[in-house]
Every structure is written in structure tokens, then in C-alpha cells.
Tab-separated table of C-alpha atoms in Angstrom:
chain	number	residue	atom	x	y	z
K	162	VAL	CA	69.966	98.685	102.768
K	163	GLU	CA	67.295	98.209	104.327
K	164	ARG	CA	68.816	94.882	105.530
K	165	GLN	CA	71.934	96.565	107.160
K	166	TYR	CA	69.829	99.336	108.139
K	167	GLU	CA	67.190	95.789	109.891
K	168	GLU	CA	70.046	94.732	111.227
K	169	ILE	CA	71.613	97.451	113.524
K	170	GLU	CA	68.084	98.782	114.180
K	171	LYS	CA	64.849	97.056	115.376
K	172	ASN	CA	63.165	99.907	113.780
K	173	PRO	CA	64.686	101.830	111.069
K	174	GLN	CA	63.677	104.916	110.029
K	175	LEU	CA	63.187	105.016	106.663
K	176	ILE	CA	62.013	108.040	105.588
K	177	VAL	CA	62.862	110.419	102.680
K	178	GLU	CA	64.853	113.331	102.779
K	179	ALA	CA	63.977	115.488	99.406
K	180	GLU	CA	64.009	119.059	98.216
K	181	GLY	CA	64.066	120.333	101.677
K	182	ARG	CA	60.788	118.351	103.174
K	183	THR	CA	60.853	114.671	104.910
K	184	TYR	CA	59.123	112.317	104.046
K	185	ASP	CA	58.246	108.631	104.915
K	186	VAL	CA	57.823	106.351	102.063
K	187	GLU	CA	54.500	105.905	101.540
K	188	ALA	CA	54.143	109.870	100.866
K	189	TYR	CA	57.064	110.781	98.596
K	190	ILE	CA	56.241	107.943	96.338
K	191	LYS	CA	51.965	109.590	96.522
K	192	ASN	CA	53.271	112.990	96.423
K	193	PHE	CA	56.131	112.787	93.862
K	194	GLN	CA	58.187	114.936	91.533
K	195	TRP	CA	61.566	114.902	89.382
K	196	SER	CA	63.825	117.299	90.935
K	197	ASP	CA	65.948	118.995	87.893
K	198	ALA	CA	68.108	119.771	89.961
K	199	LYS	CA	69.350	116.564	90.545
K	200	PHE	CA	68.361	115.226	87.787
K	201	SER	CA	68.080	117.878	84.686
K	202	ARG	CA	65.870	116.896	82.444
K	203	ASN	CA	67.778	118.806	79.135
K	204	LYS	CA	70.343	115.948	79.549
K	205	SER	CA	70.395	112.712	77.224
K	206	ILE	CA	68.587	109.657	78.615
K	207	GLN	CA	71.665	108.028	78.240
K	208	ASP	CA	73.918	110.909	79.903
K	209	MET	CA	71.008	110.664	82.984
K	210	HIS	CA	71.668	106.174	83.249
K	211	MET	CA	74.817	106.829	83.925
K	212	THR	CA	74.015	109.931	85.964
K	213	PHE	CA	71.887	107.003	88.043
K	214	THR	CA	75.120	105.057	87.853
K	215	GLU	CA	77.666	107.246	88.715
K	216	LYS	CA	75.272	107.951	91.844
K	217	ILE	CA	74.273	104.363	93.000
K	218	GLY	CA	78.205	103.226	92.666
K	219	VAL	CA	79.827	106.140	95.176
K	220	LEU	CA	77.019	105.290	98.765
K	221	ASP	CA	77.264	101.508	97.273
K	222	GLU	CA	81.125	102.724	98.882
K	223	GLU	CA	79.913	105.037	101.231
K	224	LEU	CA	77.572	102.150	102.523
K	225	LYS	CA	80.567	98.905	102.414
K	226	ASN	CA	82.925	101.606	104.278
K	227	ARG	CA	80.954	102.093	107.128
K	228	TYR	CA	79.208	98.824	108.130
K	229	ASN	CA	83.392	97.221	107.023
K	230	HIS	CA	84.399	99.902	109.612
K	231	PHE	CA	81.046	98.867	112.282
K	232	GLN	CA	82.333	95.013	111.316
K	233	GLU	CA	86.358	95.686	112.728
K	234	LYS	CA	85.746	97.700	116.168
K	235	LYS	CA	82.591	94.192	116.585
K	236	MET	CA	84.765	92.037	116.278
K	237	SER	CA	87.079	93.425	118.581
K	238	SER	CA	84.761	94.508	120.831
K	239	THR	CA	83.608	90.502	120.377
K	240	PHE	CA	87.486	89.117	120.791
K	241	LEU	CA	87.961	92.016	124.541
K	242	ASN	CA	84.587	90.692	125.802
K	243	LYS	CA	85.240	86.636	123.962
K	244	LYS	CA	84.276	83.416	126.476
K	245	GLU	CA	82.862	87.286	129.330
K	246	GLY	CA	79.573	84.967	130.535
K	247	SER	CA	80.206	81.576	130.097
K	248	ASN	CA	81.036	79.496	133.265
K	249	TYR	CA	83.962	80.067	134.501
K	250	VAL	CA	85.925	76.697	133.124
K	251	THR	CA	86.038	78.312	129.933
K	252	GLN	CA	85.842	82.182	130.664
K	253	ASP	CA	88.985	83.960	130.968
K	254	LEU	CA	90.378	84.234	134.168
K	255	MET	CA	91.458	87.532	133.967
K	256	ASP	CA	88.272	88.755	133.758
K	257	VAL	CA	87.246	86.525	137.046
K	258	LEU	CA	89.853	87.201	139.149
K	259	LYS	CA	89.982	91.511	139.315
K	260	PRO	CA	91.593	93.004	141.625
K	261	GLU	CA	89.386	93.612	144.601
K	262	TYR	CA	89.313	89.715	144.670
K	263	VAL	CA	93.420	89.259	145.386
K	264	ASP	CA	94.753	89.648	148.314
K	265	GLN	CA	97.826	90.468	148.824
K	266	GLY	CA	99.789	87.206	148.464
K	267	ASP	CA	97.102	84.994	146.950
K	268	PHE	CA	99.408	83.909	143.871
K	269	VAL	CA	103.567	83.390	145.427
K	270	GLU	CA	105.746	82.782	142.680
K	271	THR	CA	109.564	82.101	143.423
K	272	GLU	CA	112.182	80.455	142.110
K	273	HIS	CA	110.894	77.097	143.344
K	274	LEU	CA	107.481	77.697	144.420
K	275	THR	CA	104.113	78.381	141.818
K	276	THR	CA	100.972	79.170	142.248
K	277	LEU	CA	97.641	77.366	139.753
K	278	VAL	CA	94.222	78.627	140.013
K	279	CYS	CA	91.913	75.540	140.446
K	280	ILE	CA	88.384	75.179	138.371
K	281	VAL	CA	86.229	72.738	141.272
K	282	HIS	CA	82.109	71.812	140.755
K	283	LYS	CA	80.591	72.321	143.978
K	284	ALA	CA	80.364	68.268	144.256
K	285	GLN	CA	83.965	67.842	144.503
K	286	THR	CA	84.634	70.691	146.575
K	287	GLU	CA	84.559	68.437	149.400
K	288	ASN	CA	87.415	65.563	147.587
K	289	PHE	CA	89.598	68.273	145.970
K	290	LEU	CA	89.463	69.641	150.179
K	291	LYS	CA	90.866	66.089	151.205
K	292	ASN	CA	93.092	65.466	148.229
K	293	TYR	CA	95.000	67.950	146.299
K	294	GLU	CA	97.605	67.874	149.558
K	295	GLY	CA	98.803	64.169	148.073
K	296	PHE	CA	96.769	62.664	146.147
K	297	PHE	CA	97.491	64.790	142.925
K	298	VAL	CA	100.886	64.175	143.077
K	299	ALA	CA	103.917	61.547	144.378
K	300	GLU	CA	105.579	62.867	147.151
K	301	ALA	CA	102.628	64.920	149.170
K	302	ALA	CA	105.154	67.912	150.593
K	303	LYS	CA	105.761	69.177	147.094
K	304	VAL	CA	102.821	70.765	147.884
K	305	VAL	CA	102.243	73.721	150.057
K	306	PRO	CA	99.905	72.921	153.043
K	307	LYS	CA	96.917	74.054	153.716
K	308	SER	CA	98.103	75.723	150.543
K	309	ALA	CA	94.255	75.913	149.133
K	310	LYS	CA	91.782	79.452	149.043
K	311	GLN	CA	88.832	79.885	147.967
K	312	PHE	CA	88.757	83.150	146.136
K	313	GLN	CA	85.377	85.173	147.029
K	314	ILE	CA	83.993	85.169	143.960
K	315	PRO	CA	80.021	83.741	143.819
K	316	GLN	CA	79.874	80.291	141.967
K	317	ASP	CA	79.303	80.440	138.188
K	318	LYS	CA	75.713	79.625	136.974
K	319	ASP	CA	77.309	75.965	136.099
K	320	GLY	CA	78.514	75.978	140.468
K	321	TYR	CA	82.579	75.858	139.834
K	322	SER	CA	83.799	78.334	142.354
K	323	ILE	CA	87.606	79.720	141.908
K	324	TRP	CA	91.233	78.363	144.427
K	325	ARG	CA	94.398	78.091	144.748
K	326	VAL	CA	97.001	75.942	145.307
K	327	ILE	CA	100.785	76.829	146.350
K	328	LEU	CA	103.364	73.759	144.863
K	329	PHE	CA	106.413	73.533	143.424
K	330	LYS	CA	106.676	74.396	140.422
K	331	THR	CA	108.554	70.640	139.492
K	332	HIS	CA	105.196	68.817	140.010
K	333	ALA	CA	102.690	71.644	138.222
K	334	GLU	CA	101.651	69.546	135.759
K	335	GLU	CA	101.389	66.250	138.131
K	336	PHE	CA	99.528	68.246	139.351
K	337	THR	CA	97.038	69.300	136.440
K	338	ASN	CA	97.476	65.830	134.350
K	339	ASN	CA	95.728	64.454	137.405
K	340	ALA	CA	93.290	66.319	139.543
K	341	ARG	CA	91.419	66.796	135.539
K	342	SER	CA	91.673	62.854	135.324
K	343	GLN	CA	90.825	61.510	138.761
K	344	PHE	CA	88.272	64.872	139.683
K	345	LYS	CA	87.456	66.128	136.515
K	346	ILE	CA	89.197	68.912	138.156
K	347	SER	CA	90.150	72.126	135.706
K	348	SER	CA	94.005	74.196	137.286
K	349	LYS	CA	96.366	76.591	135.048
K	350	THR	CA	98.777	78.576	136.914
K	351	PHE	CA	97.593	82.813	135.921
K	352	ASP	CA	99.799	85.398	136.414
K	353	PHE	CA	97.573	88.308	138.150
K	354	ASP	CA	99.097	91.546	137.266
K	355	PRO	CA	96.319	94.793	138.353
K	356	GLU	CA	97.843	96.753	136.352
K	357	SER	CA	97.172	93.893	133.638
K	358	PHE	CA	93.713	93.695	134.458
K	359	LYS	CA	93.169	97.553	134.014
K	360	ASN	CA	94.434	98.046	130.389
K	361	LEU	CA	92.357	95.334	129.998
K	362	GLU	CA	88.801	97.254	130.936
K	363	ARG	CA	90.551	100.331	129.556
K	364	ASP	CA	91.138	99.115	125.987
K	365	ARG	CA	86.864	97.043	126.464
K	366	SER	CA	85.954	100.836	127.745
K	367	LYS	CA	87.026	102.606	124.776
K	368	ILE	CA	86.316	99.530	122.296
K	369	LYS	CA	82.867	100.130	123.240
K	370	THR	CA	82.643	103.712	122.791
K	371	GLU	CA	84.269	103.502	119.061
K	372	LEU	CA	81.711	100.709	118.938
K	373	GLU	CA	78.844	103.340	119.959
K	374	ASN	CA	80.212	105.463	117.524
K	375	ALA	CA	80.926	103.688	114.894
K	376	GLN	CA	76.613	102.104	115.117
K	377	ILE	CA	75.541	105.661	114.741
K	378	LYS	CA	77.578	106.834	112.121
K	379	LEU	CA	76.389	102.920	110.067
K	380	ILE	CA	72.576	104.267	111.101
K	381	GLN	CA	73.435	107.675	110.212
K	382	THR	CA	74.895	105.967	106.668
K	383	CYS	CA	71.690	103.708	106.024
K	384	GLN	CA	69.434	106.999	106.632
K	385	THR	CA	70.343	109.121	104.183
K	386	VAL	CA	72.278	106.712	101.618
K	387	PHE	CA	68.295	104.447	101.645
K	388	SER	CA	66.461	107.888	100.733
K	389	GLU	CA	69.102	108.945	98.341
K	390	VAL	CA	68.196	105.731	96.286
K	391	PHE	CA	65.102	106.305	97.067
K	392	ILE	CA	64.716	108.986	95.162
K	393	ILE	CA	67.715	107.698	92.418
K	394	LEU	CA	64.137	104.091	92.391
K	395	MET	CA	61.526	106.980	91.816
K	396	HIS	CA	63.171	109.456	89.215
K	397	LEU	CA	64.472	105.644	87.338
K	398	LYS	CA	61.495	104.265	87.326
K	399	THR	CA	59.780	107.115	85.785
K	400	LEU	CA	61.821	108.063	83.315
K	401	ARG	CA	61.596	104.529	82.885
K	402	ALA	CA	57.902	104.122	82.291
K	403	PHE	CA	57.726	107.651	79.705
K	404	VAL	CA	60.112	105.673	77.435
K	405	ASP	CA	58.339	102.658	77.536
K	406	SER	CA	55.279	104.672	77.089
K	407	VAL	CA	56.310	107.058	74.024
K	408	LEU	CA	57.794	103.537	72.166
K	409	ARG	CA	54.432	102.072	73.067
K	410	PHE	CA	52.026	104.807	72.118
K	411	GLY	CA	54.294	107.459	69.995
K	412	LEU	CA	55.280	110.962	70.029
K	413	PRO	CA	53.476	112.933	71.152
K	414	PRO	CA	53.140	112.252	74.584
K	415	ALA	CA	49.885	111.633	75.478
K	416	PHE	CA	49.280	109.780	78.769
K	417	VAL	CA	49.501	109.889	82.099
K	418	LEU	CA	52.010	109.295	84.981
K	419	CYS	CA	50.577	107.557	88.443
K	420	VAL	CA	50.523	105.294	91.257
K	421	VAL	CA	48.529	102.181	91.913
K	422	GLN	CA	49.388	100.647	95.180
K	423	PRO	CA	47.592	97.363	95.160
K	424	GLY	CA	45.224	95.890	97.623
K	425	LYS	CA	47.390	92.742	99.609
K	426	ASP	CA	46.420	89.634	97.092
K	427	LYS	CA	45.014	91.853	94.668
K	428	ASP	CA	47.405	92.735	91.814
K	429	LYS	CA	45.457	89.792	89.633
K	430	LYS	CA	41.955	92.180	90.368
K	431	ILE	CA	43.565	95.543	89.332
K	432	GLN	CA	45.037	94.621	85.915
K	433	ASP	CA	41.643	92.592	84.853
K	434	ALA	CA	39.656	96.284	86.041
K	435	LEU	CA	42.621	97.907	83.928
K	436	LYS	CA	43.131	95.808	80.976
K	437	LYS	CA	39.052	95.999	80.634
K	438	LEU	CA	38.740	100.165	81.431
K	439	PHE	CA	41.755	100.717	77.960
K	440	ALA	CA	42.194	96.953	75.450
K	441	GLU	CA	40.414	97.777	72.093
K	442	PRO	CA	36.961	96.223	72.116
K	443	GLY	CA	37.302	92.784	71.468
K	444	SER	CA	41.213	91.853	71.897
K	445	GLU	CA	40.756	91.721	75.860
K	446	GLY	CA	42.147	88.152	75.230
K	447	ILE	CA	45.833	88.553	73.746
K	448	TYR	CA	46.400	90.862	77.214
K	449	GLY	CA	47.601	89.709	80.283
K	450	SER	CA	50.850	88.570	82.572
K	451	LYS	CA	53.576	86.176	80.861
K	452	ASP	CA	51.694	83.334	82.439
K	453	GLU	CA	47.743	83.648	81.775
K	454	ILE	CA	49.426	84.576	76.960
K	455	ASP	CA	52.377	82.385	77.311
K	456	GLU	CA	54.293	85.248	77.137
K	457	ALA	CA	57.594	85.826	77.333
K	458	GLU	CA	56.897	89.598	79.444
K	459	ASP	CA	53.949	90.005	80.289
K	460	TYR	CA	51.208	92.404	78.118
K	461	PHE	CA	48.832	94.676	78.518
K	462	PRO	CA	46.659	97.768	77.035
K	463	TYR	CA	48.903	100.168	79.135
K	464	VAL	CA	52.299	100.295	80.614
K	465	CYS	CA	52.994	98.778	84.274
K	466	VAL	CA	56.443	98.937	85.956
K	467	SER	CA	56.951	97.888	89.967
K	468	LEU	CA	58.305	99.921	92.425
K	469	GLY	CA	59.953	97.388	94.884
K	470	VAL	CA	58.879	99.164	98.048
K	471	PRO	CA	60.500	98.243	101.708
K	472	SER	CA	58.498	95.534	103.810
K	473	THR	CA	57.636	97.719	106.238
K	474	LEU	CA	55.623	100.127	103.855
């Protein structure tokens, strides 16, 4: 939950909503009280464990659905805005040749004539203007003289500008191939349609709104799921500590549950202090971490249950 929350929110608000109050994580841990409304102590341990599992399953499914919905909208937004910000060679011309840059008559399409859009680097502009009428095709008459026109669009970050050339359809492929091989100039056909541009802008606006709404709902779900999961975690850890203590020290219960928050790199120091405090005289040597006593599990004169907390705590 925390990872997905941080993926969409730089500074996630990790809070816990419990018993009608709002806590930060540390405050909730320090003020923790068992909630009989959520987890009745009259239930058996098995039933309580099943309740924990079912609630976690529901929350996990809810978060997955929200996250998948957000990713779908994000992918749709990426597709509609693909290559935006790249140079004109790779960018979708629909994003560049907007209606405000195109005059009536700029694009000619008839039975015999067509219009090519040429992406010309500033270093090749002079060669392009000198040669486009005759050099690119075997028959110069196949290109409309003086048809080269630069669209009044600023050069891109790499120094490319956009031009149009009108020529006979039968020589469009030859023009394109020679332009690329002789001068590394990219040329392509483009169906200029103001209505299509309006539709694209409308679709982008729509998906932007949908993406923003999906992100808001995902953030809200992350907040809710984090709160509920952390509440379950605290109850589960408390139940684990209680059961282990009963198994270790017997009935009736004669022990105290408390929370210890070690400072950075202070775990070993606290373990040694508690071992010295609770171990039977002369038996300190049988206790320690699994590495210290060469056992499969840690063994201390007290019950210790680790509580995983958010990395921001």
C-alpha cells in the first residue's frame, strides 16, 4: 500500500482513522486500544484470524481495482500524448500542424496532385530550397515550381522546421526516397483535417480529466486501505503477543504488553538490557538472537513481536 501510495503522491499522508479520531502512525501505536466493534474478543482465535484474512482480501481487491483503473487511464493519456515534446521527425504531425498554423490552400489533394510535408534541418534548408523542384525526381516538371512553403511554426529543439511541397502523386514516393537518401530530409503525406484536430483535443481533455479523477480516487483508496490494514496489523500483532505470552508463561495471564521503539541501531542494546532485567539469575547465556545462540529462532526471557512500520516513521 505504501509503495503504491508513494508512486502517485510524493509526500503521502499516512494516517489512521480509528474510533472516530485521526492519528498519525506513531500516535496510533502509542494510543492503541483493542476495538471490540471491529474485532470482538468473544470470538475464537481461529474466527478472529479468518476475520483478519477476509478484511485484508477485500481491501487488497479494492486497491487493485483502483490501481488498475488508474493505470488504464494513464496508458490512454500516454497514447494520446505520445511523442509530445520530441522533435518534429518523430512527433505526430497532428500535434504540430494545428489549424492556427495552416492557411486555406496549404494542402492540395486532387486526382493528380498531392502535398508532402517535409521536416528540414536548419543546416539543410538552403540545399532543400535550391534542389526540391528538380533534383529529387527525374522529371522536374513533376514538382510544382515554388510550391515549397515553410509553416510559421518555431523550430524544434533540434533545429528542424516544417515545410510543404506540392507534386504529382506518381512521383511522391521517389521524392520521399531521394529526400531521405540525398539530404536526410524526412517527408510524408499528412491528411490535414481541422475537425480531427478538434476531436483529438477533446479526447485529450477528456482523458486528462478522467486521469485526474482516477488519481484522486486512488489516493483516497490508498489512504483508506492503509488505515484499515494498519489497524488490522496492530490487532494481529497484539493477538500474537498475547497468545505467545500465554503459551510461554501460562494462565492466568500475568504479563504486560507494551511498545518499545528502539532508536537507530539500538536494537541490540535494548535486547541486552531487557535480557538482563528479566532473565533468571545465572541464565543470561541461554538467551539471545538466533545467531547468538545458534538456534532457528530468537529466544529471550520475554515475548517479542516485531511491528513493521512505514519507512517514513
